Coordinates of C-alpha atoms in Angstrom, one line a residue:
M1 CA -15.4 -6.8 20.3
C2 CA -13.3 -5.3 23.1
Q3 CA -11.5 -7.5 25.6
V4 CA -11.4 -6.6 29.3
L5 CA -7.8 -6.8 30.4
G6 CA -8.5 -6.5 34.1
Q7 CA -11.3 -5.9 36.5
A8 CA -12.7 -2.5 35.8
P9 CA -13.4 -0.4 39.0
R10 CA -17.0 0.6 39.8
M11 CA -17.6 4.2 39.0
Q12 CA -18.9 6.2 42.0
K13 CA -20.7 8.5 39.5
W14 CA -20.8 8.8 35.8
R15 CA -20.6 12.4 34.7
S16 CA -23.9 13.1 33.0
H17 CA -22.4 15.0 30.1
W18 CA -20.4 12.0 29.1
L19 CA -23.4 10.1 28.0
H20 CA -26.1 11.1 25.6
P21 CA -29.2 11.1 27.9
E22 CA -31.4 9.1 25.5
V23 CA -28.6 6.5 24.9
A24 CA -28.0 6.2 28.6
H25 CA -31.8 5.6 29.2
N26 CA -32.0 3.1 26.4
L27 CA -29.0 1.2 27.6
L28 CA -29.5 1.2 31.3
G29 CA -33.2 1.7 31.8
N30 CA -34.1 2.7 35.4
R31 CA -30.8 1.4 36.9
E32 CA -28.5 4.0 38.3
L33 CA -25.3 4.6 36.3
H34 CA -23.1 4.0 39.3
E35 CA -24.5 0.5 39.6
R36 CA -22.9 -0.5 36.3
S37 CA -19.2 -1.1 35.8
Q38 CA -17.4 1.0 33.2
H39 CA -16.7 -1.8 30.9
D40 CA -20.4 -2.9 31.0
V41 CA -21.5 0.5 29.8
I42 CA -18.7 0.7 27.2
Y43 CA -19.6 -2.8 25.9
A44 CA -23.3 -1.9 25.7
L45 CA -22.5 1.4 23.9
L46 CA -20.4 -0.4 21.3
E47 CA -23.1 -3.1 20.8
Q48 CA -25.7 -0.3 20.4
W49 CA -23.6 1.5 17.9
K50 CA -23.0 -1.7 16.0
S51 CA -26.7 -2.6 15.8
G52 CA -27.5 0.9 14.6
Q53 CA -24.6 1.3 12.2
E54 CA -26.6 0.7 9.0
S55 CA -29.4 3.2 9.9
T56 CA -27.0 5.9 10.9
R57 CA -24.9 5.3 7.8
S58 CA -27.7 6.4 5.5
A59 CA -27.7 9.9 6.9
G60 CA -23.9 10.3 7.1
P61 CA -21.6 12.6 5.1
G62 CA -21.0 11.4 1.6
C63 CA -24.3 9.7 1.2
G64 CA -26.4 10.6 -1.8
R65 CA -23.3 11.2 -3.9
H66 CA -21.8 8.8 -6.5
Y67 CA -18.4 8.4 -8.0
R68 CA -17.0 6.3 -10.9
A69 CA -14.9 3.2 -10.3
A70 CA -13.4 0.4 -12.4
L71 CA -15.0 -2.8 -11.3
C72 CA -13.9 -6.4 -11.9
T73 CA -17.2 -8.2 -11.9
E74 CA -16.0 -11.4 -13.6
L75 CA -12.4 -12.8 -13.7
K76 CA -10.6 -12.7 -17.1
Q77 CA -13.2 -10.3 -18.5
P78 CA -12.8 -6.5 -19.2
L79 CA -13.4 -4.2 -16.3
A80 CA -16.6 -2.2 -16.2
I81 CA -16.8 1.6 -15.3
E82 CA -19.7 2.0 -13.0
E83 CA -21.2 4.6 -10.7
V84 CA -20.7 3.7 -7.0
A85 CA -22.6 5.1 -4.1
S86 CA -20.3 7.1 -1.7
R87 CA -20.4 5.8 1.9
P88 CA -19.7 7.9 5.0
V89 CA -16.4 7.9 6.8
R90 CA -17.8 9.4 10.0
P91 CA -21.1 7.9 11.2
H92 CA -23.9 10.3 11.7
E93 CA -24.4 12.0 15.2
V94 CA -21.5 10.2 16.9
E95 CA -19.8 13.2 18.4
W96 CA -21.1 12.5 21.9
L97 CA -18.7 9.5 22.0
E98 CA -15.7 11.7 21.8
D99 CA -15.7 12.6 25.5
I100 CA -16.1 9.1 26.8
R101 CA -12.9 7.5 27.8
A102 CA -12.5 3.7 27.8
P103 CA -10.1 2.1 30.2
Y104 CA -8.9 -1.5 30.4
M105 CA -9.7 -2.3 26.8
S106 CA -7.5 -4.5 24.6
T107 CA -5.4 -2.2 22.4
T108 CA -5.6 -4.7 19.6
D109 CA -9.3 -3.7 19.2
V110 CA -8.6 0.0 18.9
S111 CA -9.0 1.2 15.3
C112 CA -7.0 4.3 15.8
T113 CA -3.2 3.7 15.3
Q114 CA -2.2 6.3 17.9
C115 CA -4.6 5.1 20.6
A116 CA -3.4 1.5 20.0
Q117 CA 0.1 2.6 20.9
A118 CA -1.0 4.3 24.1
E119 CA -1.7 2.8 27.5
G120 CA -4.6 3.5 29.8
W121 CA -7.6 5.6 28.6
A122 CA -8.6 6.1 25.0
P123 CA -11.5 7.9 23.4
L124 CA -14.4 5.4 23.0
F125 CA -14.8 6.3 19.3
C126 CA -11.3 4.8 18.7
Y127 CA -12.9 1.4 19.3
L128 CA -15.5 1.9 16.6
P129 CA -14.9 0.6 13.1
G130 CA -14.2 3.3 10.5
H131 CA -13.1 6.1 12.7
C132 CA -9.5 5.9 11.6
L133 CA -10.6 6.1 7.9
V134 CA -9.9 8.8 5.4
R135 CA -11.8 9.6 2.2
V136 CA -9.4 10.6 -0.7
D137 CA -10.2 12.3 -3.9
V138 CA -8.0 10.2 -6.2
H139 CA -6.1 12.0 -8.9
F140 CA -3.8 9.2 -10.2
C141 CA -3.6 5.5 -9.8
G142 CA -0.7 3.2 -10.8
V143 CA -1.2 0.2 -13.1
N144 CA 0.8 -2.7 -11.9
F145 CA 1.2 -6.3 -13.3
A146 CA -0.4 -7.5 -10.0
D147 CA -3.6 -5.6 -10.9
I148 CA -3.8 -7.6 -14.1
L149 CA -3.1 -10.9 -12.3
V150 CA -5.7 -10.3 -9.6
C151 CA -8.3 -9.5 -12.2
R152 CA -7.5 -12.9 -13.8
G153 CA -7.6 -14.8 -10.5
Q154 CA -3.8 -15.5 -10.8
Y155 CA -2.5 -13.4 -7.9
Q156 CA -1.6 -14.5 -4.4
E157 CA -4.5 -12.4 -3.0
K158 CA -8.0 -13.1 -4.3
P159 CA -10.5 -10.4 -3.3
Q160 CA -14.2 -11.2 -3.5
L161 CA -16.0 -10.2 -6.6
P162 CA -16.9 -7.5 -7.5
F163 CA -13.8 -5.5 -6.6
T164 CA -11.9 -2.4 -7.8
P165 CA -8.2 -3.0 -8.6
G166 CA -5.5 -0.4 -7.9
M167 CA -2.8 -0.8 -5.3
E168 CA -1.4 2.7 -5.2
F169 CA -2.7 6.2 -5.8
S170 CA -2.3 9.9 -5.1
G171 CA -4.9 12.5 -4.3
T172 CA -6.2 14.9 -1.8
V173 CA -8.1 14.3 1.5
L174 CA -11.8 15.0 1.3
E175 CA -13.0 13.8 4.7
T176 CA -11.5 12.2 7.9
G177 CA -12.9 9.9 10.5
A178 CA -13.3 11.1 14.1
A179 CA -10.1 9.3 15.3
V180 CA -7.9 10.6 12.4
S181 CA -5.1 12.8 13.7
T182 CA -2.4 12.5 11.0
M183 CA -4.4 14.0 8.0
K184 CA -6.8 16.8 7.4
E185 CA -9.0 18.0 4.6
G186 CA -7.0 19.3 1.6
D187 CA -3.8 17.4 2.4
R188 CA -2.0 15.9 -0.6
V189 CA -1.4 12.2 0.0
I190 CA -0.3 8.9 -1.5
G191 CA -1.9 5.7 -0.4
V192 CA -1.3 2.0 -0.5
S193 CA -4.6 0.2 -0.8
G194 CA -5.7 -3.4 -1.0
F195 CA -7.0 -3.3 -4.6
N196 CA -9.5 -0.3 -4.5
G197 CA -7.5 2.6 -6.0
M198 CA -8.9 2.8 -9.5
A199 CA -11.8 5.0 -8.5
E200 CA -12.6 8.6 -8.2
E201 CA -12.8 8.2 -4.4
C202 CA -11.0 5.8 -2.1
I203 CA -11.7 5.2 1.6
I204 CA -8.6 4.0 3.4
D205 CA -7.0 3.7 6.9
Q206 CA -4.9 6.7 7.9
K207 CA -2.0 4.3 8.6
T208 CA -1.6 3.6 4.9
L209 CA -1.5 7.2 3.8
W210 CA 1.6 9.4 3.5
Q211 CA 1.7 13.2 3.0
I212 CA 3.3 14.3 -0.2
P213 CA 6.1 16.9 0.2
E214 CA 5.3 20.3 -1.3
R215 CA 7.7 20.0 -4.2
V216 CA 6.5 16.6 -5.4
P217 CA 3.7 16.6 -8.0
L218 CA 0.7 14.3 -7.5
R219 CA 1.5 12.6 -10.8
E220 CA 5.1 11.6 -9.8
A221 CA 4.0 10.7 -6.3
A222 CA 1.7 8.0 -7.6
T223 CA 4.7 6.1 -9.1
L224 CA 6.4 5.6 -5.7
P225 CA 4.5 3.1 -3.5
V226 CA 5.0 0.0 -5.6
S227 CA 7.9 0.4 -7.9
Y228 CA 10.2 2.5 -5.8
V229 CA 9.4 0.8 -2.5
T230 CA 10.1 -2.5 -4.3
A231 CA 13.4 -1.1 -5.7
I232 CA 14.6 0.2 -2.3
L233 CA 13.5 -3.0 -0.5
A234 CA 15.3 -5.1 -3.0
L235 CA 18.5 -3.1 -3.2
E236 CA 18.9 -1.9 0.4
H237 CA 16.9 -4.1 2.7
R238 CA 17.4 -7.5 1.0
A239 CA 20.6 -7.4 -1.1
R240 CA 22.4 -4.8 1.1
T241 CA 23.9 -3.2 -2.0
R242 CA 27.1 -1.2 -1.3
P243 CA 28.5 1.7 -3.2
G244 CA 30.6 0.6 -6.2
E245 CA 29.0 -2.8 -6.5
T246 CA 27.6 -4.0 -9.9
V247 CA 23.8 -4.6 -10.1
L248 CA 22.2 -6.5 -12.9
V249 CA 18.5 -5.8 -13.4
T250 CA 16.2 -7.7 -15.7
A251 CA 13.1 -6.2 -17.4
A252 CA 15.1 -3.0 -17.0
A253 CA 12.7 -0.7 -18.9
G254 CA 9.6 -1.6 -16.8
A255 CA 8.4 0.4 -13.9
T256 CA 10.3 -1.6 -11.3
G257 CA 13.4 -2.0 -13.5
L258 CA 13.8 1.8 -14.1
A259 CA 13.2 2.4 -10.4
V260 CA 16.0 -0.1 -9.6
I261 CA 18.3 1.8 -12.1
D262 CA 17.3 5.1 -10.5
V263 CA 17.9 4.1 -6.9
A264 CA 21.0 2.0 -7.5
T265 CA 22.7 4.7 -9.6
N266 CA 21.6 8.0 -7.9
V267 CA 21.1 6.9 -4.3
L268 CA 23.4 3.9 -3.7
Q269 CA 26.2 4.9 -6.2
A270 CA 26.3 1.4 -7.6
K271 CA 27.0 0.5 -11.3
V272 CA 24.0 -1.0 -13.2
I273 CA 23.8 -3.4 -16.1
A274 CA 20.3 -3.2 -17.6
A275 CA 18.9 -6.2 -19.4
A276 CA 15.8 -5.9 -21.5
G277 CA 14.1 -7.6 -24.5
S278 CA 14.5 -4.9 -27.2
E279 CA 16.9 -2.3 -28.5
E280 CA 14.4 0.4 -27.8
K281 CA 14.0 -0.6 -24.1
C282 CA 17.8 -1.0 -23.7
R283 CA 18.3 2.6 -25.0
L284 CA 15.8 3.9 -22.5
A285 CA 17.5 2.1 -19.7
M286 CA 20.8 3.7 -20.7
Q287 CA 19.2 7.1 -20.9
R288 CA 17.9 6.6 -17.4
G289 CA 21.3 5.9 -15.9
A290 CA 22.5 2.4 -16.6
Q291 CA 26.2 2.1 -17.3
S292 CA 25.8 -1.0 -19.6
I293 CA 23.0 -2.7 -21.5
V294 CA 22.2 -6.3 -22.6
N295 CA 19.4 -7.3 -25.0
Y296 CA 18.6 -10.8 -23.9
S297 CA 16.4 -11.4 -26.9
Q298 CA 19.6 -11.6 -29.0
G299 CA 21.5 -14.3 -27.2
S300 CA 22.8 -15.6 -23.9
L301 CA 22.4 -13.2 -20.9
K302 CA 25.2 -14.9 -19.1
E303 CA 27.7 -14.6 -22.0
A304 CA 26.8 -11.0 -22.5
V305 CA 27.3 -10.2 -18.9
R306 CA 30.7 -12.0 -18.9
K307 CA 31.8 -9.8 -21.8
L308 CA 31.0 -6.8 -19.8
V309 CA 32.4 -7.7 -16.3
G310 CA 34.7 -10.7 -17.0
S311 CA 34.5 -14.0 -15.2
G312 CA 34.1 -12.3 -11.8
G313 CA 30.4 -11.7 -12.3
V314 CA 28.0 -9.2 -10.8
N315 CA 27.4 -8.6 -7.1
V316 CA 23.6 -8.2 -7.1
V317 CA 20.8 -9.3 -9.4
I318 CA 17.2 -7.9 -9.2
D319 CA 15.0 -10.2 -11.3
T320 CA 11.4 -9.7 -12.3
V321 CA 11.3 -12.0 -15.2
G322 CA 11.8 -15.6 -14.0
G323 CA 12.4 -18.7 -16.1
D324 CA 15.6 -19.0 -18.2
V325 CA 16.4 -15.3 -17.6
F326 CA 16.5 -15.9 -13.9
L327 CA 18.8 -19.0 -14.3
E328 CA 21.2 -17.2 -16.5
A329 CA 21.3 -14.2 -14.2
L330 CA 21.9 -16.6 -11.3
R331 CA 24.9 -18.0 -13.1
S332 CA 26.2 -14.5 -13.6
L333 CA 26.7 -13.8 -9.9
A334 CA 30.1 -13.1 -8.4
W335 CA 31.5 -14.7 -5.2
E336 CA 29.0 -14.1 -2.4
G337 CA 26.6 -12.4 -4.8
R338 CA 22.9 -11.9 -4.0
I339 CA 19.9 -12.4 -6.3
V340 CA 16.5 -11.1 -5.3
V341 CA 13.4 -12.6 -6.9
V342 CA 10.8 -9.9 -7.4
G343 CA 8.4 -11.5 -9.9
F344 CA 7.8 -13.7 -12.9
A345 CA 6.7 -11.4 -15.7
G346 CA 7.9 -14.0 -18.2
G347 CA 5.3 -16.4 -17.0
T348 CA 7.6 -19.2 -15.9
I349 CA 8.8 -20.0 -12.4
A350 CA 12.2 -21.5 -12.6
S351 CA 13.5 -24.5 -10.6
M352 CA 16.8 -23.5 -9.2
P353 CA 19.7 -26.0 -8.9
A354 CA 20.9 -25.6 -5.3
N355 CA 24.5 -26.4 -6.3
L356 CA 24.7 -23.0 -8.0
L357 CA 24.3 -21.4 -4.6
L358 CA 27.0 -23.6 -3.0
L359 CA 29.7 -23.2 -5.6
K360 CA 30.1 -19.4 -5.2
N361 CA 28.5 -19.0 -1.8
V362 CA 25.7 -16.9 -3.3
S363 CA 22.4 -16.0 -1.7
A364 CA 18.9 -16.2 -3.4
M365 CA 16.1 -14.4 -1.7
G366 CA 12.5 -13.4 -2.4
L367 CA 10.7 -10.1 -2.1
Y368 CA 7.0 -9.9 -1.8
W369 CA 6.1 -6.2 -1.6
G370 CA 2.7 -6.7 -0.1
R371 CA 3.8 -8.9 2.8
Y372 CA 6.0 -6.1 4.2
K373 CA 3.0 -3.9 4.5
E374 CA 1.3 -6.7 6.6
Q375 CA 4.3 -8.3 8.4
D376 CA 6.8 -5.5 8.9
F377 CA 4.9 -2.2 8.5
P378 CA 7.6 0.0 10.2
V379 CA 10.1 -1.1 7.5
F380 CA 7.6 -0.5 4.7
S381 CA 6.6 2.9 6.1
R382 CA 10.2 4.0 6.5
I383 CA 11.2 3.0 3.0
L384 CA 8.1 4.8 1.4
S385 CA 9.0 7.9 3.4
S386 CA 12.6 7.6 2.1
A387 CA 11.2 7.4 -1.5
L388 CA 9.2 10.6 -0.9
Q389 CA 12.3 12.3 0.5
Y390 CA 14.5 11.2 -2.4
C391 CA 11.9 12.5 -4.8
Q392 CA 11.6 15.8 -3.0
Q393 CA 15.4 16.1 -3.1
R394 CA 15.4 15.2 -6.9
R395 CA 17.8 12.3 -6.2
I396 CA 15.3 10.1 -8.0
Q397 CA 13.2 11.0 -11.0
P398 CA 10.4 8.6 -11.8
H399 CA 9.7 7.8 -15.5
I400 CA 6.1 7.8 -16.5
G401 CA 5.6 6.0 -19.8
A402 CA 1.9 6.4 -20.4
V403 CA -1.2 7.9 -18.8
F404 CA -4.7 6.6 -19.5
K405 CA -8.1 7.9 -18.5
L406 CA -10.3 5.8 -16.2
E407 CA -12.6 4.8 -19.1
E408 CA -9.5 3.6 -20.9
V409 CA -8.4 1.2 -18.1
N410 CA -8.8 -1.9 -20.3
D411 CA -6.5 -0.3 -22.9
A412 CA -4.0 0.4 -20.1
F413 CA -4.1 -3.3 -19.0
L414 CA -3.6 -4.4 -22.6
H415 CA -0.7 -2.0 -23.0
V416 CA 1.0 -3.6 -20.0
R417 CA 0.1 -7.2 -21.0
R418 CA 1.5 -6.8 -24.5
R419 CA 4.8 -5.6 -23.0
K420 CA 4.5 -2.2 -24.8
S421 CA 4.9 -0.3 -21.5
T422 CA 8.0 1.4 -20.4
G423 CA 8.3 3.0 -16.9
K424 CA 5.1 3.6 -14.9
V425 CA 1.7 3.4 -16.4
L426 CA -0.9 5.6 -14.7
I427 CA -4.7 6.0 -14.7
S428 CA -5.8 9.7 -14.5
L429 CA -9.0 10.2 -12.6
K430 CA -9.2 13.9 -13.5

């Protein structure tokens, strides 16, 4: 609940139109409004709204409708497609709150992003849960390895059962909460959700939605939040890749691998060596912009890289495989090279000999995509906005390997788990 930052002044008189008469009577009884401090009334209003939230919700917009969603009801079991009741974004008959201004309240309790950044008075509805939310009609949702892991209980985050997977999606805005100022009905958006995107509707904070530029299709936009933000974070923010440097990327034909090739080649003007586990995947990586390819299923990655660049090594490694592939890639680094650990798709987390870092003064660093959203949101938001801009300018061209319908979500997961996927795999909700 709200925190009082200082002693709120006594109001000489509350304007009668600021308060719904019935609410004022219920809250204050026969006492005169001017006998109550502002923060007393605000606190009481919020408590009254909280206690009546469930009853008002039943009459709100969206109720009575249902939508389909993929649900994980039991770990390590197939997902179920079920009808889910739609819940309201804007609580029923709450418009009278919009004219009440709340001073001296802790900004950390404000749900609206804009009001949280402002000082002084804020609309009271900005303190109410849900008023910065947006309902989105989902068109496409990305399938990521993290979705598979979380449904098996093997991911860092462990949502409570049942839950809907899906970390990224694109769609159009259906409805906005009272405090939403950045989106409107009909806007095309991409969103970053905490595992709830594989559904025909998604309710999400306006802060984690970005408007899609006019020339970017919804289908392509859905590929950007995870794969391309990871690629840009790894190459620019972590490894500080410079033009002309050589980048080695493992699992190069996957969604993140192809995004790394795309960004390194077409945005950063770096040279790319693409490493993958089959000739078919190596050919795709070459077609998508890599200058050289290595099939690490046919021999030593380190020796193959040495044949391509000599004993000097590569400047940057982006590794999503782990295990022996990671160790060989580490040994392929040049003087003051940088290796970024993005994931462990091979299933093994390698133990790294620290002397390998010392001998060539190399740097090893990690990249956990989701933590940037929580710990450094300005960086996350800036990079996702850059990805949208690059896509609009056609400097990057996402590769979509397969599209499945919602009812085929288990087939989509199996497609990724069996390493048959190349590029981005999407779920189409339309």
